[in-house]
């Protein structure tokens, strides 16, 4: 397999930011404690100070978020807070940050844990959707970027560990209640939709005695974030003379406008019981429950049957006489290469399909663990951790198709895309048109993920020269993930050729201010529309789709040994560890009839970390390791299936015999804690990745119209390198005459010679790899005021936006801005105002590694939150 090695280059803006962060250090002198008064630091400033302390004391290259930092960041979920850390990106889904990529490596190579335990996921693979975790229920987040033998294997990119509170160690408020309202600006144009949501949370920590304490937290929020979207279905393969003037090119198979009207409910409960049974025995039980429910009413307009030729010679852009010129020439053509990105169809014979639909999804997950820590034997510590994690997901998409015909209309997929029609066109008044029943689609799935594990860790403290401790342990885990797809159709009780008669005023139409479009056909809801046409929704008639069914069982056994060292190298203090983790993996991939394909592999994963104190303020960290990331569970599935939406067909397959990603990697980090609450850090890393898993063409199929399409499936390839650097700079502006201002900033650069395996003639860059990522927060924290104005930028990168791992897209560069302002009325009361997506940055995706080939354009709009907090 051949790879193109990209040139190393950094944009001027990125270079100026990196130089500015480092150059700012030269004007700051390290401060001493002599003569300084004691200052009590609170708010965001305190949380940044806590995060610095965690990072400084760690034996690994890592980043941290303290609880105050999470609550000070404009964050509906923990995902919004995580993406502000160095080298971390997230793709937005329905306006919220979702899965995480670290150091240019996508979610498939990021391991998510809760309290150090691998957790089940309602997603098809292993990746966690961090948007499911309300920020109020998480006390801290840790991102480990180097490996250690005692960490659960699976995160070549890194491990993100979410922590819940330990009540015996808690020193904060006993009770906290937060109540807030949220408003979505983009929903204001949508008739009959209320854009106002709410957010309520509470937490209670009580220490009954010095030996027993409990923490309880609960959160519920209803998020309203309706928005408009424009989508492309990819381009046809056959080029024709489109305007009769020799303009040879291809058109999209279809272009769709869509409005999603979402009501999203997030509920969560966290409980921890901690008992110091004796001086030597600590027992802790913790449980975290989350529920995510979404009701998404959709109004869609599909301009379909465009491609050449989509349905014989009598539809769309046909060439009935075979002269290479379309029957009804286009006008106002705008070409990029041989792709039509804008133009007008004249005498077009395709359909404009109005879709009234609904998508419903409900996720739930519970993670619980019982941990015993015993230190009663001289210099020995024994930990036993028993855990269980389950996740479920149920979703259904229902759609009613109502077709309309028009001869002339225009489209433009550049910039802010559009679909328009001339004055007098029936497309401008869809609710007045005559409709016949065409068809309906009803499909859904049920996912269940069950993970049970037991971990044993033993540590023996030593005083044998530089050797200070030896640790060893074992972990065993069993996981079963199953997905069942179902579908059904519904029949009318009257003749299908008879026009549907809707009640007066039932159908209406509207347009959006976000982009130009023909009006969307609107109805009160999908359910009411289905009741008029079919007398209800026949969920009880659903059949299992055998081709899409899959189940994967995974058995994971691991053991490790690690040696810890401490002492001096010359005159410099150091600590270090060296170890090896041995893993044994067995998987079984099942089809619906119970047949399965088995695979197993074993890996020895050595690692070593050295942390050198250059002086009281400077640290040098070096880490080397071999790491693996296990293949996503959905990519291990048996069988293949075909997804067909008229001409935009596609096919996907699994591969039960995949080998894991493997990586030999080295990290070097220089950290300078040059003043109180201040940090300047530079990290360099290099990863040599083998067995890279990408999607390639594994077969072909022909649809009912005789058009050939490819079937994609995951395969192992050779891989290559990933390398980069990260710069972090943060400090309070003590040199200003006004106290309380400060900066938090970071910049990350990443490059790789790894490419995806598709398209075969123009491969996409490796998924998750953003060349430039930068965060800049300017904050003020004083006199009870906490304010933050934050920028987050990432350059374009390859992203998997859908459930189908083979459906890779390019996410355009984004620059997001957020604002947060809080005021502490007194020690018990606080009020906060936040703005998300302040500059109204849209999301734009393209496909097939072609900038002209639009996949999605989502206009999420600004979102506002105001809440009130009471503490005791």
PDB file of N, CA, C and O in Angstrom, residues 202-245:
ATOM      1  N   UNK A 202     -28.764  18.836  41.377  1.00  0.00           N
ATOM      2  CA  UNK A 202     -28.538  18.939  42.813  1.00  0.00           C
ATOM      3  C   UNK A 202     -27.527  17.911  43.263  1.00  0.00           C
ATOM      4  O   UNK A 202     -27.396  16.840  42.663  1.00  0.00           O
ATOM      5  N   UNK A 203     -26.781  18.251  44.289  1.00  0.00           N
ATOM      6  CA  UNK A 203     -25.797  17.331  44.858  1.00  0.00           C
ATOM      7  C   UNK A 203     -25.788  17.483  46.364  1.00  0.00           C
ATOM      8  O   UNK A 203     -25.974  18.589  46.903  1.00  0.00           O
ATOM      9  N   UNK A 204     -25.571  16.369  47.049  1.00  0.00           N
ATOM     10  CA  UNK A 204     -25.544  16.358  48.508  1.00  0.00           C
ATOM     11  C   UNK A 204     -24.424  15.440  48.971  1.00  0.00           C
ATOM     12  O   UNK A 204     -24.318  14.288  48.517  1.00  0.00           O
ATOM     13  N   UNK A 205     -23.567  15.943  49.835  1.00  0.00           N
ATOM     14  CA  UNK A 205     -22.479  15.172  50.412  1.00  0.00           C
ATOM     15  C   UNK A 205     -22.579  15.274  51.930  1.00  0.00           C
ATOM     16  O   UNK A 205     -22.631  16.382  52.480  1.00  0.00           O
ATOM     17  N   UNK A 206     -22.600  14.128  52.575  1.00  0.00           N
ATOM     18  CA  UNK A 206     -22.716  14.137  54.035  1.00  0.00           C
ATOM     19  C   UNK A 206     -21.759  13.110  54.630  1.00  0.00           C
ATOM     20  O   UNK A 206     -21.736  11.953  54.212  1.00  0.00           O
ATOM     21  N   UNK A 207     -20.967  13.581  55.575  1.00  0.00           N
ATOM     22  CA  UNK A 207     -20.065  12.713  56.319  1.00  0.00           C
ATOM     23  C   UNK A 207     -20.713  12.394  57.654  1.00  0.00           C
ATOM     24  O   UNK A 207     -20.738  13.221  58.568  1.00  0.00           O
ATOM     25  N   UNK A 208     -21.280  11.193  57.757  1.00  0.00           N
ATOM     26  CA  UNK A 208     -21.962  10.798  58.982  1.00  0.00           C
ATOM     27  C   UNK A 208     -20.989  10.684  60.146  1.00  0.00           C
ATOM     28  O   UNK A 208     -21.357  10.895  61.300  1.00  0.00           O
ATOM     29  N   UNK A 209     -19.756  10.349  59.815  1.00  0.00           N
ATOM     30  CA  UNK A 209     -18.707  10.250  60.829  1.00  0.00           C
ATOM     31  C   UNK A 209     -17.375  10.360  60.109  1.00  0.00           C
ATOM     32  O   UNK A 209     -17.331  10.578  58.886  1.00  0.00           O
ATOM     33  N   UNK A 210     -16.299  10.209  60.844  1.00  0.00           N
ATOM     34  CA  UNK A 210     -14.983  10.233  60.211  1.00  0.00           C
ATOM     35  C   UNK A 210     -14.738   9.017  59.347  1.00  0.00           C
ATOM     36  O   UNK A 210     -13.766   8.979  58.587  1.00  0.00           O
ATOM     37  N   UNK A 211     -15.616   8.017  59.444  1.00  0.00           N
ATOM     38  CA  UNK A 211     -15.380   6.759  58.729  1.00  0.00           C
ATOM     39  C   UNK A 211     -16.450   6.421  57.692  1.00  0.00           C
ATOM     40  O   UNK A 211     -16.281   5.478  56.931  1.00  0.00           O
ATOM     41  N   UNK A 212     -17.554   7.173  57.641  1.00  0.00           N
ATOM     42  CA  UNK A 212     -18.617   6.835  56.688  1.00  0.00           C
ATOM     43  C   UNK A 212     -19.205   8.110  56.100  1.00  0.00           C
ATOM     44  O   UNK A 212     -19.540   9.057  56.824  1.00  0.00           O
ATOM     45  N   UNK A 213     -19.314   8.132  54.752  1.00  0.00           N
ATOM     46  CA  UNK A 213     -19.852   9.301  54.065  1.00  0.00           C
ATOM     47  C   UNK A 213     -20.573   8.858  52.803  1.00  0.00           C
ATOM     48  O   UNK A 213     -20.322   7.773  52.259  1.00  0.00           O
ATOM     49  N   UNK A 214     -21.478   9.734  52.335  1.00  0.00           N
ATOM     50  CA  UNK A 214     -22.246   9.441  51.132  1.00  0.00           C
ATOM     51  C   UNK A 214     -22.312  10.693  50.272  1.00  0.00           C
ATOM     52  O   UNK A 214     -22.354  11.815  50.788  1.00  0.00           O
ATOM     53  N   UNK A 215     -22.298  10.491  48.983  1.00  0.00           N
ATOM     54  CA  UNK A 215     -22.485  11.576  48.020  1.00  0.00           C
ATOM     55  C   UNK A 215     -23.587  11.174  47.049  1.00  0.00           C
ATOM     56  O   UNK A 215     -23.594  10.051  46.543  1.00  0.00           O
ATOM     57  N   UNK A 216     -24.519  12.082  46.810  1.00  0.00           N
ATOM     58  CA  UNK A 216     -25.637  11.830  45.904  1.00  0.00           C
ATOM     59  C   UNK A 216     -25.773  13.034  44.987  1.00  0.00           C
ATOM     60  O   UNK A 216     -25.774  14.182  45.440  1.00  0.00           O
ATOM     61  N   UNK A 217     -25.877  12.785  43.728  1.00  0.00           N
ATOM     62  CA  UNK A 217     -26.072  13.866  42.765  1.00  0.00           C
ATOM     63  C   UNK A 217     -27.097  13.472  41.727  1.00  0.00           C
ATOM     64  O   UNK A 217     -27.214  12.292  41.366  1.00  0.00           O
ATOM     65  N   UNK A 218     -27.852  14.434  41.250  1.00  0.00           N
ATOM     66  CA  UNK A 218     -28.854  14.182  40.215  1.00  0.00           C
ATOM     67  C   UNK A 218     -28.919  15.379  39.289  1.00  0.00           C
ATOM     68  O   UNK A 218     -28.717  16.523  39.701  1.00  0.00           O
ATOM     69  N   UNK A 219     -29.189  15.105  38.021  1.00  0.00           N
ATOM     70  CA  UNK A 219     -29.274  16.155  37.022  1.00  0.00           C
ATOM     71  C   UNK A 219     -30.362  15.807  36.024  1.00  0.00           C
ATOM     72  O   UNK A 219     -30.499  14.652  35.616  1.00  0.00           O
ATOM     73  N   UNK A 220     -31.139  16.801  35.659  1.00  0.00           N
ATOM     74  CA  UNK A 220     -32.114  16.627  34.593  1.00  0.00           C
ATOM     75  C   UNK A 220     -32.127  17.895  33.755  1.00  0.00           C
ATOM     76  O   UNK A 220     -32.061  19.001  34.282  1.00  0.00           O
ATOM     77  N   UNK A 221     -32.163  17.730  32.455  1.00  0.00           N
ATOM     78  CA  UNK A 221     -32.182  18.890  31.574  1.00  0.00           C
ATOM     79  C   UNK A 221     -32.934  18.553  30.301  1.00  0.00           C
ATOM     80  O   UNK A 221     -32.884  17.418  29.795  1.00  0.00           O
ATOM     81  N   UNK A 222     -33.673  19.524  29.831  1.00  0.00           N
ATOM     82  CA  UNK A 222     -34.356  19.428  28.551  1.00  0.00           C
ATOM     83  C   UNK A 222     -33.735  20.461  27.640  1.00  0.00           C
ATOM     84  O   UNK A 222     -33.844  21.668  27.895  1.00  0.00           O
ATOM     85  N   UNK A 223     -33.063  19.992  26.606  1.00  0.00           N
ATOM     86  CA  UNK A 223     -32.393  20.879  25.672  1.00  0.00           C
ATOM     87  C   UNK A 223     -33.230  20.991  24.404  1.00  0.00           C
ATOM     88  O   UNK A 223     -33.647  19.989  23.834  1.00  0.00           O
ATOM     89  N   UNK A 224     -33.474  22.220  23.965  1.00  0.00           N
ATOM     90  CA  UNK A 224     -34.238  22.475  22.751  1.00  0.00           C
ATOM     91  C   UNK A 224     -33.275  23.104  21.741  1.00  0.00           C
ATOM     92  O   UNK A 224     -32.850  24.243  21.915  1.00  0.00           O
ATOM     93  N   UNK A 225     -32.926  22.360  20.723  1.00  0.00           N
ATOM     94  CA  UNK A 225     -31.949  22.875  19.764  1.00  0.00           C
ATOM     95  C   UNK A 225     -32.320  22.510  18.329  1.00  0.00           C
ATOM     96  O   UNK A 225     -31.630  21.772  17.649  1.00  0.00           O
ATOM     97  N   UNK A 226     -33.456  23.049  17.887  1.00  0.00           N
ATOM     98  CA  UNK A 226     -33.860  22.861  16.499  1.00  0.00           C
ATOM     99  C   UNK A 226     -32.940  23.658  15.578  1.00  0.00           C
ATOM    100  O   UNK A 226     -32.436  24.713  15.944  1.00  0.00           O
ATOM    101  N   UNK A 227     -32.738  23.141  14.360  1.00  0.00           N
ATOM    102  CA  UNK A 227     -31.842  23.809  13.419  1.00  0.00           C
ATOM    103  C   UNK A 227     -32.109  23.316  12.001  1.00  0.00           C
ATOM    104  O   UNK A 227     -32.768  22.295  11.788  1.00  0.00           O
ATOM    105  N   UNK A 228     -31.559  24.058  11.030  1.00  0.00           N
ATOM    106  CA  UNK A 228     -31.692  23.695   9.629  1.00  0.00           C
ATOM    107  C   UNK A 228     -30.427  23.052   9.100  1.00  0.00           C
ATOM    108  O   UNK A 228     -29.318  23.308   9.573  1.00  0.00           O
ATOM    109  N   UNK A 229     -30.602  22.222   8.067  1.00  0.00           N
ATOM    110  CA  UNK A 229     -29.481  21.487   7.491  1.00  0.00           C
ATOM    111  C   UNK A 229     -29.694  21.333   5.993  1.00  0.00           C
ATOM    112  O   UNK A 229     -30.830  21.220   5.526  1.00  0.00           O
ATOM    113  N   UNK A 230     -28.586  21.368   5.238  1.00  0.00           N
ATOM    114  CA  UNK A 230     -28.604  21.042   3.810  1.00  0.00           C
ATOM    115  C   UNK A 230     -27.634  19.889   3.588  1.00  0.00           C
ATOM    116  O   UNK A 230     -26.536  19.873   4.158  1.00  0.00           O
ATOM    117  N   UNK A 231     -28.010  18.934   2.726  1.00  0.00           N
ATOM    118  CA  UNK A 231     -27.229  17.711   2.578  1.00  0.00           C
ATOM    119  C   UNK A 231     -27.107  17.312   1.115  1.00  0.00           C
ATOM    120  O   UNK A 231     -28.041  17.494   0.335  1.00  0.00           O
ATOM    121  N   UNK A 232     -25.936  16.775   0.773  1.00  0.00           N
ATOM    122  CA  UNK A 232     -25.719  16.225  -0.555  1.00  0.00           C
ATOM    123  C   UNK A 232     -25.601  14.717  -0.501  1.00  0.00           C
ATOM    124  O   UNK A 232     -25.121  14.152   0.475  1.00  0.00           O
ATOM    125  N   UNK A 233     -26.033  14.049  -1.568  1.00  0.00           N
ATOM    126  CA  UNK A 233     -26.043  12.585  -1.612  1.00  0.00           C
ATOM    127  C   UNK A 233     -24.906  12.016  -2.444  1.00  0.00           C
ATOM    128  O   UNK A 233     -24.950  10.854  -2.838  1.00  0.00           O
ATOM    129  N   UNK A 234     -23.909  12.801  -2.742  1.00  0.00           N
ATOM    130  CA  UNK A 234     -22.834  12.316  -3.587  1.00  0.00           C
ATOM    131  C   UNK A 234     -23.169  12.482  -5.061  1.00  0.00           C
ATOM    132  O   UNK A 234     -24.291  12.816  -5.439  1.00  0.00           O
ATOM    133  N   UNK A 235     -22.159  12.258  -5.905  1.00  0.00           N
ATOM    134  CA  UNK A 235     -22.298  12.509  -7.347  1.00  0.00           C
ATOM    135  C   UNK A 235     -22.404  11.210  -8.131  1.00  0.00           C
ATOM    136  O   UNK A 235     -21.833  10.179  -7.761  1.00  0.00           O
ATOM    137  N   UNK A 236     -23.149  11.290  -9.239  1.00  0.00           N
ATOM    138  CA  UNK A 236     -23.231  10.155 -10.154  1.00  0.00           C
ATOM    139  C   UNK A 236     -21.906  10.005 -10.900  1.00  0.00           C
ATOM    140  O   UNK A 236     -21.062  10.900 -10.895  1.00  0.00           O
ATOM    141  N   UNK A 237     -21.724   8.881 -11.548  1.00  0.00           N
ATOM    142  CA  UNK A 237     -20.450   8.575 -12.191  1.00  0.00           C
ATOM    143  C   UNK A 237     -20.416   8.970 -13.659  1.00  0.00           C
ATOM    144  O   UNK A 237     -19.344   9.228 -14.213  1.00  0.00           O
ATOM    145  N   UNK A 238     -21.570   8.996 -14.322  1.00  0.00           N
ATOM    146  CA  UNK A 238     -21.609   9.195 -15.768  1.00  0.00           C
ATOM    147  C   UNK A 238     -21.676  10.683 -16.108  1.00  0.00           C
ATOM    148  O   UNK A 238     -22.596  11.393 -15.689  1.00  0.00           O
ATOM    149  N   UNK A 239     -20.701  11.171 -16.885  1.00  0.00           N
ATOM    150  CA  UNK A 239     -20.666  12.567 -17.294  1.00  0.00           C
ATOM    151  C   UNK A 239     -21.363  12.753 -18.639  1.00  0.00           C
ATOM    152  O   UNK A 239     -21.201  11.938 -19.557  1.00  0.00           O
ATOM    153  N   UNK A 240     -22.154  13.828 -18.729  1.00  0.00           N
ATOM    154  CA  UNK A 240     -22.844  14.171 -19.963  1.00  0.00           C
ATOM    155  C   UNK A 240     -22.639  15.655 -20.256  1.00  0.00           C
ATOM    156  O   UNK A 240     -22.215  16.430 -19.390  1.00  0.00           O
ATOM    157  N   UNK A 241     -22.986  16.053 -21.480  1.00  0.00           N
ATOM    158  CA  UNK A 241     -23.029  17.472 -21.837  1.00  0.00           C
ATOM    159  C   UNK A 241     -24.282  18.045 -21.176  1.00  0.00           C
ATOM    160  O   UNK A 241     -25.400  17.791 -21.588  1.00  0.00           O
ATOM    161  N   UNK A 242     -24.085  18.858 -20.133  1.00  0.00           N
ATOM    162  CA  UNK A 242     -25.196  19.262 -19.277  1.00  0.00           C
ATOM    163  C   UNK A 242     -25.982  20.442 -19.827  1.00  0.00           C
ATOM    164  O   UNK A 242     -27.164  20.595 -19.524  1.00  0.00           O
ATOM    165  N   UNK A 243     -25.342  21.317 -20.595  1.00  0.00           N
ATOM    166  CA  UNK A 243     -26.034  22.514 -21.079  1.00  0.00           C
ATOM    167  C   UNK A 243     -26.156  22.567 -22.595  1.00  0.00           C
ATOM    168  O   UNK A 243     -26.605  23.572 -23.157  1.00  0.00           O
ATOM    169  N   UNK A 244     -25.728  21.512 -23.267  1.00  0.00           N
ATOM    170  CA  UNK A 244     -25.765  21.517 -24.727  1.00  0.00           C
ATOM    171  C   UNK A 244     -24.712  22.387 -25.349  1.00  0.00           C
ATOM    172  O   UNK A 244     -24.712  22.591 -26.568  1.00  0.00           O
ATOM    173  N   UNK A 245     -23.778  22.890 -24.554  1.00  0.00           N
ATOM    174  CA  UNK A 245     -22.717  23.768 -25.045  1.00  0.00           C
ATOM    175  C   UNK A 245     -21.337  23.174 -24.791  1.00  0.00           C
ATOM    176  O   UNK A 245     -20.345  23.894 -24.805  1.00  0.00           O
TER     177      UNK A 245
END
